[in-house]
């Protein structure tokens, strides 16, 4: 088909307006290019396919074959008693709570199964069955071993000796893997939470027993005819979400750090512009670093670099999408090509020689886009395959990790020659510093000998830093791509709130230049700018992938430990946000933050609007139980100010609001005083 015909065809279809779809110029350019080439992207599909209003309200029940029973909120709300019910009599509250619970279960499963995968690789490394992985962070290994009550020293001939690290690793691996299904007791990591929080969970009967059981119990309780009390359903959501944040996700993060190294700040670049016309471009997309770590190692071997040159390329350019991007960024400085909504666009450049995917957040439409170019789309995980014929499945086996990784890299190199001449890589990219783990924040704040969160707390108490916000989560094609992330973060910075970020929100911040120390002078209020400039950190700290939200929980715990800001996470002047959430994982994350004591605001509509009592329970009453609560605010500026108001409320409760008032005096105030 001629270009002219294609353009006419595209004009006849309903298409996204690229400028309205994203704030990124690179994204806008690639949407335009896709439309010129008559390739549909998620942005166009969002225009033609509208969401179901009843589903959005959370009140469509599909849990048995008498339904679906749809219970929309009547226009004008409910007057008097709510008469709505499904065939079995389930109320709107029960239905919305059950749907919410299943989202928590699915989200917790995704994170935790990822964690389990890492634990299994760790076990095989400890058993010396997988030779291509090594224990890269033995210090972290010993730290975790302590949490599991594993002896790290032994008595021999009356002398204390360090135990062999391999022996400790094996004991730890076996104990860690048992966390998913142990028959008795409770999750080991729960005790890492501040004592007051642990006791609160215990008193309310929500200590998770093991990871899998809490998911199974949600599925059981939400089956037709089981749990019909929304408050009781939420209670199980809580237990399951804790099992995710303080269990599966936290174990995933820790064991990844042990195997692949704990992140330390690295400089890199971000955006589609990191792809290079004269290089073999390999895009790593998905979540588990088990595969991507090995691809990075393989692509950096001289053998592969020489092979790429032999085939006419100047080298190999790796780039990431989604949380894999965060994993390889924080440990190796591999630049991210983009967020969740940019995955199709990376192929649309025409310069993607291979896209390698593992699990989660992968569009099935990638196969249709790849078909229009030379791109090899390679699935690698047994639980995530695609039906389309042009997709290659190369199952990755950790026992032959390097061999498998080299095969995949070679395939990409061999494909370089098939690249067409119609290549268009957006020129945009920005620099960034990423990879702040809990330990490296400690180090940056206090040096290696006096590393502590004391400096952070001190600056919160003296008012230079107003509070801390976790801004995390997805993109959602129903909102303008990246706009909410960036607006909210900038508003928080302006008001002296330090931002911790993960997931696609972190990637959005990286492409918009918010992850560099120089950002402080441009966007921050005077107090935060001063601290960042003194310490030499960006005001937005990249803490990794979504699984790494567990790092934010531990950072908050460190703040509690450092003293002066209360004795529980709910006492801290902190707030959470997922501006453009869309996945079930985000709901699980949101819920574990709430029940860890954090006020958490989502940007896109929550599936609770059709059940006002259930909504009120999550948005208001739950705070009395766990100290945190849900909220939703689509307007980014209002969203940020709700978080700031909460931070101020906590400052007031701590009696540190006065210090901040002093700090906020500007020149005019001073002159007025002097006059
Ligand atoms: Ni999180 Fe990571 Fe991105 Fe959302 Fe998907 S990649 S696990 S779910 S879209 S932040």
XYZ file of C-alpha atoms and ligand atoms in Angstrom:
685
model
C 0.000 0.000 0.000
C 1.311 3.441 -0.872
C 2.020 5.904 1.909
C -0.675 8.176 0.598
C -3.304 5.438 0.760
C -2.193 4.496 4.230
C -2.496 8.059 5.376
C -6.020 8.280 3.966
C -6.995 5.021 5.681
C -5.613 6.276 8.965
C -7.531 9.508 8.657
C -10.791 7.582 8.264
C -10.193 5.726 11.537
C -10.608 7.314 14.940
C -7.098 7.997 16.114
C -5.491 9.410 19.219
C -4.358 13.002 19.228
C -0.648 12.566 19.952
C -0.354 15.891 21.757
C -3.295 15.075 24.022
C -2.060 11.515 24.580
C 1.344 12.199 26.124
C 3.540 14.949 27.466
C 6.655 13.263 26.008
C 7.781 14.615 22.681
C 9.364 11.282 21.789
C 6.074 9.516 22.490
C 4.116 12.046 20.462
C 6.495 11.591 17.541
C 6.209 7.826 17.627
C 2.403 7.914 17.867
C 2.374 10.102 14.749
C 4.729 7.726 12.982
C 2.575 4.719 13.922
C -0.488 6.481 12.564
C 1.352 7.328 9.332
C 2.273 3.666 8.995
C -1.282 2.572 9.841
C -0.202 0.634 12.917
C -2.530 0.969 15.865
C -1.132 1.581 19.329
C -2.649 1.561 22.800
C -3.234 5.297 22.452
C -5.526 4.773 19.440
C -7.281 1.822 21.034
C -8.038 3.967 24.063
C -9.944 6.296 21.763
C -12.038 3.597 20.115
C -12.617 1.262 23.069
C -14.274 2.844 26.088
C -14.172 1.301 29.556
C -17.297 -0.248 31.079
C -18.778 2.215 33.522
C -20.157 -0.437 35.878
C -16.862 -2.293 35.978
C -15.120 0.973 36.772
C -17.452 1.444 39.722
C -16.467 -1.992 41.017
C -19.978 -3.389 41.009
C -20.061 -5.987 38.237
C -20.034 -9.496 39.710
C -18.809 -12.301 37.434
C -18.126 -14.809 40.163
C -20.797 -17.302 39.053
C -22.711 -18.244 35.900
C -26.008 -16.724 37.056
C -24.424 -13.370 36.325
C -22.728 -11.191 35.450
C -24.840 -9.178 37.886
C -24.335 -5.483 37.305
C -25.196 -3.024 40.063
C -24.450 0.499 38.892
C -24.884 3.384 41.270
C -28.193 5.062 40.363
C -27.789 8.541 38.916
C -28.144 10.974 41.779
C -26.883 8.438 44.322
C -28.822 6.299 46.765
C -31.614 7.618 48.874
C -32.653 5.567 51.877
C -31.670 1.938 52.060
C -29.540 0.523 49.252
C -31.864 -2.008 47.589
C -29.431 -3.189 44.946
C -28.515 -6.846 44.981
C -27.317 -9.622 42.672
C -29.198 -12.891 42.042
C -27.736 -14.470 45.160
C -28.462 -11.326 47.164
C -24.874 -10.024 47.163
C -24.911 -6.306 47.928
C -22.916 -3.674 46.094
C -20.523 -3.572 49.046
C -19.944 -7.311 48.937
C -19.422 -7.271 45.168
C -17.030 -4.313 45.178
C -15.091 -5.735 48.128
C -14.836 -9.133 46.434
C -13.582 -7.562 43.207
C -11.095 -5.461 45.128
C -9.918 -8.536 47.015
C -9.346 -10.436 43.797
C -7.246 -7.541 42.518
C -5.150 -7.689 45.677
C -4.809 -11.455 45.248
C -3.719 -11.121 41.615
C -1.296 -8.293 42.364
C 0.207 -10.067 45.358
C 0.511 -13.237 43.255
C 2.365 -11.443 40.475
C 4.917 -9.877 42.823
C 5.228 -12.928 44.993
C 5.528 -15.449 42.191
C 8.288 -13.259 40.780
C 9.887 -13.388 44.247
C 9.471 -17.160 44.326
C 11.212 -17.431 40.942
C 14.163 -15.506 42.338
C 14.173 -17.664 45.478
C 14.280 -20.793 43.326
C 17.254 -19.497 41.361
C 18.927 -18.556 44.641
C 18.348 -22.093 45.920
C 19.853 -23.583 42.784
C 22.865 -21.253 43.104
C 23.253 -22.233 46.761
C 23.105 -25.884 45.713
C 25.747 -25.145 43.087
C 23.453 -26.192 40.273
C 23.454 -22.859 38.413
C 27.017 -21.790 37.788
C 26.475 -18.575 35.878
C 25.087 -16.668 38.862
C 27.173 -15.751 41.881
C 26.420 -14.288 45.276
C 27.287 -10.670 44.595
C 26.339 -9.154 47.942
C 27.467 -11.397 50.818
C 26.914 -8.574 53.336
C 23.236 -8.474 52.495
C 23.138 -12.260 52.617
C 24.364 -12.158 56.207
C 21.885 -9.429 57.117
C 18.978 -11.472 55.817
C 20.335 -14.623 57.438
C 20.033 -12.843 60.768
C 16.344 -12.107 60.148
C 15.870 -15.833 59.631
C 17.728 -16.646 62.862
C 20.468 -18.385 60.935
C 23.728 -18.649 62.863
C 26.499 -16.856 60.983
C 29.240 -17.988 63.331
C 30.028 -21.324 64.981
C 31.967 -22.432 68.011
C 34.915 -24.659 67.195
C 37.601 -25.664 69.688
C 36.240 -23.051 72.028
C 36.697 -20.368 69.357
C 34.092 -18.469 67.407
C 34.521 -18.851 63.672
C 32.668 -17.440 60.709
C 30.514 -20.041 59.061
C 31.126 -20.877 55.428
C 29.122 -18.444 53.294
C 27.900 -21.189 50.936
C 26.526 -23.138 53.867
C 24.692 -20.046 55.126
C 23.354 -19.399 51.630
C 21.923 -22.890 51.413
C 20.228 -22.671 54.798
C 18.844 -19.260 53.911
C 17.591 -20.412 50.507
C 15.701 -23.320 52.035
C 14.177 -21.160 54.753
C 13.316 -18.360 52.330
C 11.531 -20.631 49.911
C 9.470 -22.072 52.744
C 7.948 -18.605 53.295
C 5.639 -19.232 50.355
C 4.043 -22.330 51.834
C 5.130 -23.139 55.366
C 2.375 -24.954 57.268
C 2.695 -23.107 60.569
C 3.703 -19.788 62.051
C 3.823 -16.404 60.360
C 5.993 -14.678 57.780
C 9.504 -14.137 59.098
C 9.941 -10.602 57.766
C 6.941 -9.186 59.657
C 9.228 -8.550 62.603
C 11.229 -6.097 60.455
C 8.319 -3.680 60.723
C 8.314 -1.192 63.599
C 7.173 -2.970 66.750
C 4.054 -0.809 67.109
C 2.955 -1.763 63.597
C 3.606 -5.448 64.135
C 1.562 -5.359 67.334
C -1.273 -3.586 65.509
C -1.345 -6.303 62.842
C -1.276 -8.961 65.539
C -4.107 -7.390 67.532
C -6.248 -7.171 64.406
C -5.565 -10.759 63.370
C -3.913 -9.978 60.037
C -0.433 -11.470 60.399
C 0.083 -13.431 57.172
C 0.851 -17.107 57.695
C 2.572 -17.762 54.378
C 2.385 -16.067 50.996
C 0.397 -18.639 49.029
C -2.197 -19.290 51.708
C -3.336 -15.683 51.846
C -3.918 -15.621 48.096
C -5.780 -18.930 48.143
C -7.934 -17.733 51.005
C -8.969 -14.629 49.062
C -9.983 -16.791 46.110
C -11.982 -19.049 48.444
C -13.643 -16.256 50.358
C -14.696 -14.452 47.198
C -16.251 -17.542 45.609
C -20.042 -17.365 45.469
C -21.684 -17.831 48.809
C -18.705 -17.514 51.137
C -17.686 -14.194 52.719
C -20.503 -11.656 52.594
C -19.255 -9.002 54.964
C -17.197 -6.372 53.172
C -15.257 -5.515 56.308
C -14.271 -9.137 56.769
C -13.256 -9.364 53.098
C -11.085 -6.263 53.480
C -9.456 -7.898 56.489
C -8.253 -10.731 54.275
C -7.117 -8.187 51.653
C -4.977 -6.722 54.386
C -3.427 -10.023 55.328
C -2.723 -10.824 51.674
C -1.306 -7.389 50.859
C 1.038 -7.580 53.870
C 2.129 -10.984 52.569
C 3.065 -9.199 49.354
C 4.837 -6.086 50.645
C 6.494 -7.536 53.716
C 6.755 -11.045 52.223
C 6.944 -11.999 48.562
C 8.081 -8.614 47.275
C 10.537 -7.993 50.095
C 12.075 -11.433 49.692
C 12.229 -10.868 45.931
C 14.072 -7.579 46.363
C 16.466 -8.920 48.988
C 17.371 -12.089 47.139
C 17.841 -10.144 43.909
C 20.240 -7.862 45.763
C 22.123 -10.859 47.132
C 22.404 -12.471 43.697
C 22.835 -9.453 41.465
C 24.186 -6.832 43.855
C 22.488 -4.116 45.910
C 22.007 -0.957 43.886
C 24.232 2.041 44.309
C 23.686 5.307 42.454
C 24.627 5.119 38.781
C 24.488 7.690 36.043
C 22.607 6.868 32.892
C 20.205 8.234 30.278
C 16.536 7.645 29.541
C 13.874 7.829 26.813
C 13.452 6.324 23.341
C 16.409 8.389 22.192
C 18.795 5.956 23.879
C 18.364 3.590 20.915
C 21.136 3.907 18.335
C 20.813 3.660 14.594
C 24.238 2.084 14.073
C 23.981 -0.408 16.946
C 22.105 -3.644 17.469
C 19.226 -2.506 19.683
C 17.955 -5.045 22.177
C 15.009 -4.036 24.342
C 14.512 -5.897 27.628
C 10.921 -5.799 28.794
C 9.182 -7.389 31.737
C 10.066 -7.813 35.381
C 12.359 -10.600 36.556
C 16.042 -9.691 36.453
C 17.002 -13.369 36.330
C 16.972 -13.254 32.542
C 17.905 -9.629 31.970
C 20.957 -9.840 34.252
C 22.331 -12.587 32.075
C 21.481 -10.784 28.823
C 23.400 -7.762 30.135
C 26.375 -9.975 30.996
C 26.235 -11.726 27.622
C 25.909 -8.515 25.618
C 28.963 -7.090 27.348
C 31.253 -10.016 26.440
C 33.929 -9.272 23.865
C 32.683 -12.278 21.911
C 29.244 -10.716 21.422
C 30.604 -7.228 20.756
C 32.948 -8.644 18.090
C 30.101 -10.646 16.610
C 27.964 -7.508 16.364
C 30.821 -5.695 14.603
C 31.283 -8.604 12.233
C 27.650 -8.161 11.268
C 28.100 -4.502 10.479
C 26.960 -2.845 13.722
C 29.102 -0.545 15.839
C 28.074 -2.346 19.020
C 25.134 -3.512 21.096
C 22.748 -1.056 22.715
C 20.579 -2.464 25.470
C 17.525 -0.610 26.682
C 14.764 -1.401 29.150
C 11.005 -1.059 29.313
C 8.865 -1.365 32.447
C 10.332 -2.771 35.644
C 13.055 -4.771 33.917
C 14.287 -1.345 32.880
C 14.501 -0.351 36.531
C 16.288 -3.571 37.494
C 19.057 -3.280 34.900
C 19.247 0.471 35.378
C 19.803 0.351 39.130
C 22.457 -2.331 38.940
C 24.203 -1.680 35.627
C 23.214 1.767 34.428
C 21.475 0.289 31.355
C 19.312 3.168 30.087
C 15.534 2.771 30.047
C 13.847 3.279 26.675
C 10.519 4.021 28.276
C 7.550 3.242 30.435
C 4.690 0.779 30.107
C 2.897 2.876 27.479
C 5.992 3.199 25.307
C 6.521 -0.525 24.687
C 4.906 -0.558 21.236
C 6.709 2.652 20.351
C 10.154 1.129 20.876
C 9.374 -1.256 18.011
C 7.770 1.477 15.914
C 11.164 3.216 15.714
C 12.022 0.481 13.210
C 15.355 0.100 15.004
C 14.488 -2.578 17.541
C 16.298 -5.728 16.470
C 14.914 -7.819 19.313
C 12.513 -7.309 22.142
C 12.978 -9.872 24.863
C 10.134 -10.270 27.305
C 9.575 -12.340 30.422
C 6.553 -11.684 32.627
C 3.981 -8.966 33.408
C 2.833 -5.736 31.745
C 3.585 -7.035 28.242
C 1.033 -6.051 25.588
C -0.148 -8.893 23.395
C -0.323 -6.303 20.626
C 3.484 -6.191 20.578
C 3.274 -9.217 18.295
C 1.121 -7.300 15.798
C 3.469 -4.323 15.881
C 6.560 -6.526 15.532
C 4.991 -8.093 12.430
C 5.200 -4.716 10.669
C 8.979 -4.557 11.173
C 11.960 -6.883 11.251
C 11.845 -7.005 15.078
C 12.194 -10.415 16.694
C 9.797 -10.642 19.604
C 11.036 -13.325 21.974
C 9.101 -14.737 24.899
C 11.264 -16.538 27.438
C 9.132 -17.582 30.385
C 7.028 -20.760 30.536
C 4.078 -18.939 32.108
C 3.973 -16.062 29.620
C 3.689 -17.068 25.968
C 1.905 -15.441 23.042
C -0.397 -17.115 20.542
C 0.801 -15.170 17.456
C 2.962 -17.105 15.024
C 5.617 -14.472 14.541
C 6.616 -14.665 18.214
C 9.633 -16.803 19.025
C 9.633 -18.708 22.294
C 13.109 -19.359 23.685
C 12.628 -20.707 27.172
C 15.230 -19.480 29.588
C 16.717 -22.046 31.934
C 18.836 -20.704 34.784
C 20.956 -23.858 34.730
C 22.204 -22.824 31.269
C 21.814 -19.092 31.838
C 24.792 -17.719 29.910
C 24.383 -20.169 27.052
C 20.705 -19.248 26.671
C 21.436 -15.527 26.981
C 24.124 -15.677 24.288
C 21.761 -17.510 21.933
C 19.210 -14.730 22.358
C 21.764 -11.943 21.907
C 23.156 -13.629 18.782
C 19.698 -13.878 17.327
C 19.280 -10.147 17.785
C 22.673 -9.480 16.185
C 21.837 -11.731 13.228
C 18.652 -9.758 12.778
C 20.471 -6.414 12.484
C 20.977 -6.884 8.732
C 17.230 -7.300 8.224
C 16.495 -3.828 9.498
C 14.675 -1.721 6.912
C 15.825 1.697 5.851
C 12.764 3.377 7.347
C 14.130 4.031 10.807
C 13.113 6.926 13.002
C 14.524 7.157 16.495
C 13.322 10.184 18.465
C 16.276 12.374 19.408
C 15.120 12.898 22.974
C 16.801 11.554 26.085
C 17.796 12.953 29.443
C 20.479 12.099 31.974
C 19.759 10.748 35.408
C 21.182 9.241 38.563
C 19.302 6.134 39.656
C 19.690 3.259 42.072
C 19.157 4.437 45.621
C 18.670 1.419 47.866
C 17.886 1.706 51.576
C 21.584 1.237 52.358
C 22.864 3.736 49.820
C 20.493 6.430 51.091
C 21.922 5.762 54.531
C 25.431 6.080 53.178
C 24.712 9.285 51.278
C 23.167 10.852 54.310
C 25.774 9.888 56.825
C 28.864 8.333 55.229
C 30.055 4.768 55.736
C 30.831 5.078 59.453
C 27.860 7.053 60.657
C 25.372 6.001 58.004
C 21.897 6.540 59.381
C 18.556 8.106 58.586
C 19.234 10.555 61.392
C 20.236 13.316 58.926
C 16.969 12.903 57.068
C 14.922 12.978 60.266
C 16.895 15.942 61.516
C 16.115 17.907 58.365
C 12.458 16.954 58.646
C 12.383 18.066 62.264
C 14.115 21.382 61.513
C 11.663 21.902 58.655
C 14.022 22.069 55.685
C 12.367 18.923 54.406
C 8.616 19.043 54.928
C 8.100 15.312 54.522
C 8.670 12.325 52.271
C 6.433 11.021 49.486
C 6.519 7.711 47.665
C 5.331 8.304 44.092
C 5.072 5.018 42.246
C 3.140 2.920 39.772
C 2.014 2.613 36.223
C 0.914 4.547 33.188
C -2.720 4.325 32.243
C -3.882 4.934 28.660
C -6.999 6.602 30.083
C -4.901 9.504 31.319
C -2.370 11.715 29.548
C 0.825 9.700 29.538
C 3.269 10.814 32.265
C 1.484 14.114 32.941
C 0.206 13.230 36.404
C 3.511 11.692 37.484
C 5.481 14.746 36.531
C 3.024 17.403 37.736
C 2.582 15.734 41.107
C 6.288 15.230 41.656
C 7.089 18.835 40.688
C 4.413 20.163 43.035
C 5.757 18.056 45.891
C 9.315 19.255 45.253
C 8.182 22.855 45.160
C 6.754 22.309 48.621
C 9.948 20.775 50.022
C 8.758 17.186 49.935
C 11.489 14.647 49.168
C 10.243 12.056 46.655
C 11.046 8.343 46.553
C 10.024 6.700 43.312
C 9.776 3.250 41.726
C 8.194 1.497 38.751
C 7.013 3.374 35.701
C 6.721 6.542 37.764
C 10.497 6.379 38.261
C 10.944 5.951 34.512
C 8.695 8.950 33.856
C 10.812 11.007 36.261
C 13.972 9.858 34.523
C 12.798 10.870 31.049
C 11.742 14.258 32.383
C 15.075 15.051 33.999
C 13.937 14.861 37.617
C 16.498 12.291 38.712
C 19.608 14.432 38.652
C 21.151 16.451 41.457
C 20.865 19.669 39.398
C 17.076 19.267 39.541
C 17.114 20.488 43.133
C 17.972 24.061 42.199
C 15.333 24.160 39.469
C 12.258 22.601 41.065
C 12.656 22.420 44.834
C 11.581 24.713 47.587
C 14.528 26.384 49.378
C 14.747 23.909 52.270
C 14.794 20.752 50.174
C 17.114 22.347 47.615
C 19.597 23.196 50.362
C 19.633 19.657 51.753
C 19.971 18.039 48.310
C 22.759 20.380 47.293
C 24.635 19.815 50.552
C 24.343 16.049 50.436
C 24.663 15.833 46.641
C 21.553 13.804 45.917
C 18.664 14.363 43.504
C 15.410 15.415 45.188
C 13.717 12.424 43.576
C 15.357 9.168 44.569
C 14.998 6.221 42.215
C 14.482 3.143 44.380
C 13.928 0.521 41.704
C 11.087 -1.568 40.343
C 7.588 -2.129 41.745
C 8.740 -5.164 43.703
C 11.230 -2.740 45.249
C 8.439 -0.779 46.884
C 9.491 -3.006 49.755
C 12.567 -0.740 49.898
C 10.260 2.197 50.624
C 8.675 0.244 53.502
C 12.127 -0.395 54.919
C 13.225 3.211 54.384
C 10.165 4.312 56.385
C 11.088 1.775 59.059
C 14.614 3.221 59.166
C 13.093 6.674 59.683
C 11.112 5.354 62.639
C 14.269 3.750 64.056
C 16.347 6.916 63.629
C 14.047 8.587 66.143
C 12.323 11.878 66.721
C 9.364 11.218 64.422
C 7.140 8.973 66.492
C 7.250 5.229 66.945
C 5.322 3.933 63.960
C 5.164 4.514 60.207
C 1.745 6.153 60.634
C 3.390 8.849 62.793
C 5.789 9.940 60.043
C 5.120 12.966 57.834
C 4.932 10.779 54.725
C 2.372 9.999 52.022
C 2.069 7.660 49.040
C 0.829 8.149 45.513
C 0.176 6.174 42.329
C -0.849 8.897 39.861
C -1.532 6.790 36.769
C -2.182 3.356 38.249
C -3.759 0.618 36.167
C -2.566 -2.817 37.312
C -3.783 -5.177 39.977
C -0.264 -5.041 41.377
C -0.810 -1.350 42.083
C -3.886 -2.178 44.176
C -1.930 -4.682 46.230
C 0.880 -2.149 46.704
C -1.577 0.591 47.624
C -3.220 -1.631 50.179
C 0.003 -2.718 51.850
C 1.068 0.901 52.113
C -2.294 1.817 53.664
C -2.130 -0.970 56.244
C 1.485 -0.103 56.993
C 0.179 3.314 58.068
C 0.594 5.429 54.928
C -1.994 7.824 53.505
C -2.115 6.692 49.868
C -3.659 8.651 47.005
C -4.380 7.123 43.610
C -4.880 9.312 40.552
C -7.091 7.280 38.274
C -10.575 6.251 39.439
C -10.686 3.435 41.983
C -13.208 0.595 41.519
C -15.141 1.588 44.644
C -17.474 4.341 43.455
C -20.474 2.017 43.061
C -20.336 0.928 46.694
C -20.347 4.028 48.918
C -20.141 2.195 52.264
C -17.238 0.062 51.168
C -15.548 3.167 49.799
C -16.065 5.031 53.079
C -14.566 2.111 54.939
C -11.358 2.253 52.866
C -11.181 6.027 52.544
C -12.092 7.033 56.102
C -12.727 4.361 58.687
C -9.690 2.209 57.967
C -7.395 4.939 59.248
C -8.656 4.256 62.773
C -7.459 0.667 62.503
C -4.076 0.892 60.760
C -3.267 4.597 60.662
C -3.241 4.788 56.854
C -6.099 5.234 54.405
C -6.964 5.243 50.728
C -7.872 8.286 48.689
C -8.278 9.182 45.038
C -7.717 12.492 43.283
C -7.307 12.817 39.521
C -6.278 16.475 39.486
C -2.482 16.400 39.921
C -2.134 19.653 41.830
C -4.978 18.852 44.218
C -3.533 15.349 44.494
C -0.150 16.698 45.606
C -1.785 19.122 48.031
C -3.830 16.372 49.657
C -0.535 14.607 50.339
C 1.048 17.813 51.619
C -1.932 18.494 53.904
C -1.525 15.013 55.360
C 2.202 15.586 55.848
C 1.412 18.866 57.643
C -1.157 17.109 59.830
C 1.512 14.626 60.908
C 4.027 17.420 61.500
C 1.519 19.115 63.730
C 0.847 15.927 65.683
C 4.589 15.550 66.195
C 4.866 19.161 67.334
C 7.377 20.043 64.600
C 5.130 22.332 62.572
C 6.561 25.441 64.236
C 10.113 24.750 63.044
C 8.874 24.729 59.505
C 7.056 28.015 59.848
C 10.392 29.602 60.754
C 12.168 28.086 57.786
C 9.531 29.306 55.380
C 10.178 32.992 56.044
C 11.096 34.625 52.774
C 12.936 37.872 52.136
C 9.780 39.995 52.415
C 9.016 38.489 55.826
C 12.534 39.191 56.990
C 12.409 42.764 55.774
C 9.059 43.240 57.511
C 10.592 41.937 60.736
C 13.664 44.119 60.442
C 11.539 47.161 59.602
Ni 4.409 -1.850 38.300
Fe 6.247 -2.780 36.703
Fe 4.880 -0.244 35.140
Fe 2.727 -0.593 36.496
Fe 3.652 -2.475 35.025
S 5.846 -2.170 34.734
S 5.396 -3.837 38.312
S 2.592 -2.625 37.082
S 2.985 -0.591 34.372
S 4.545 0.352 37.302
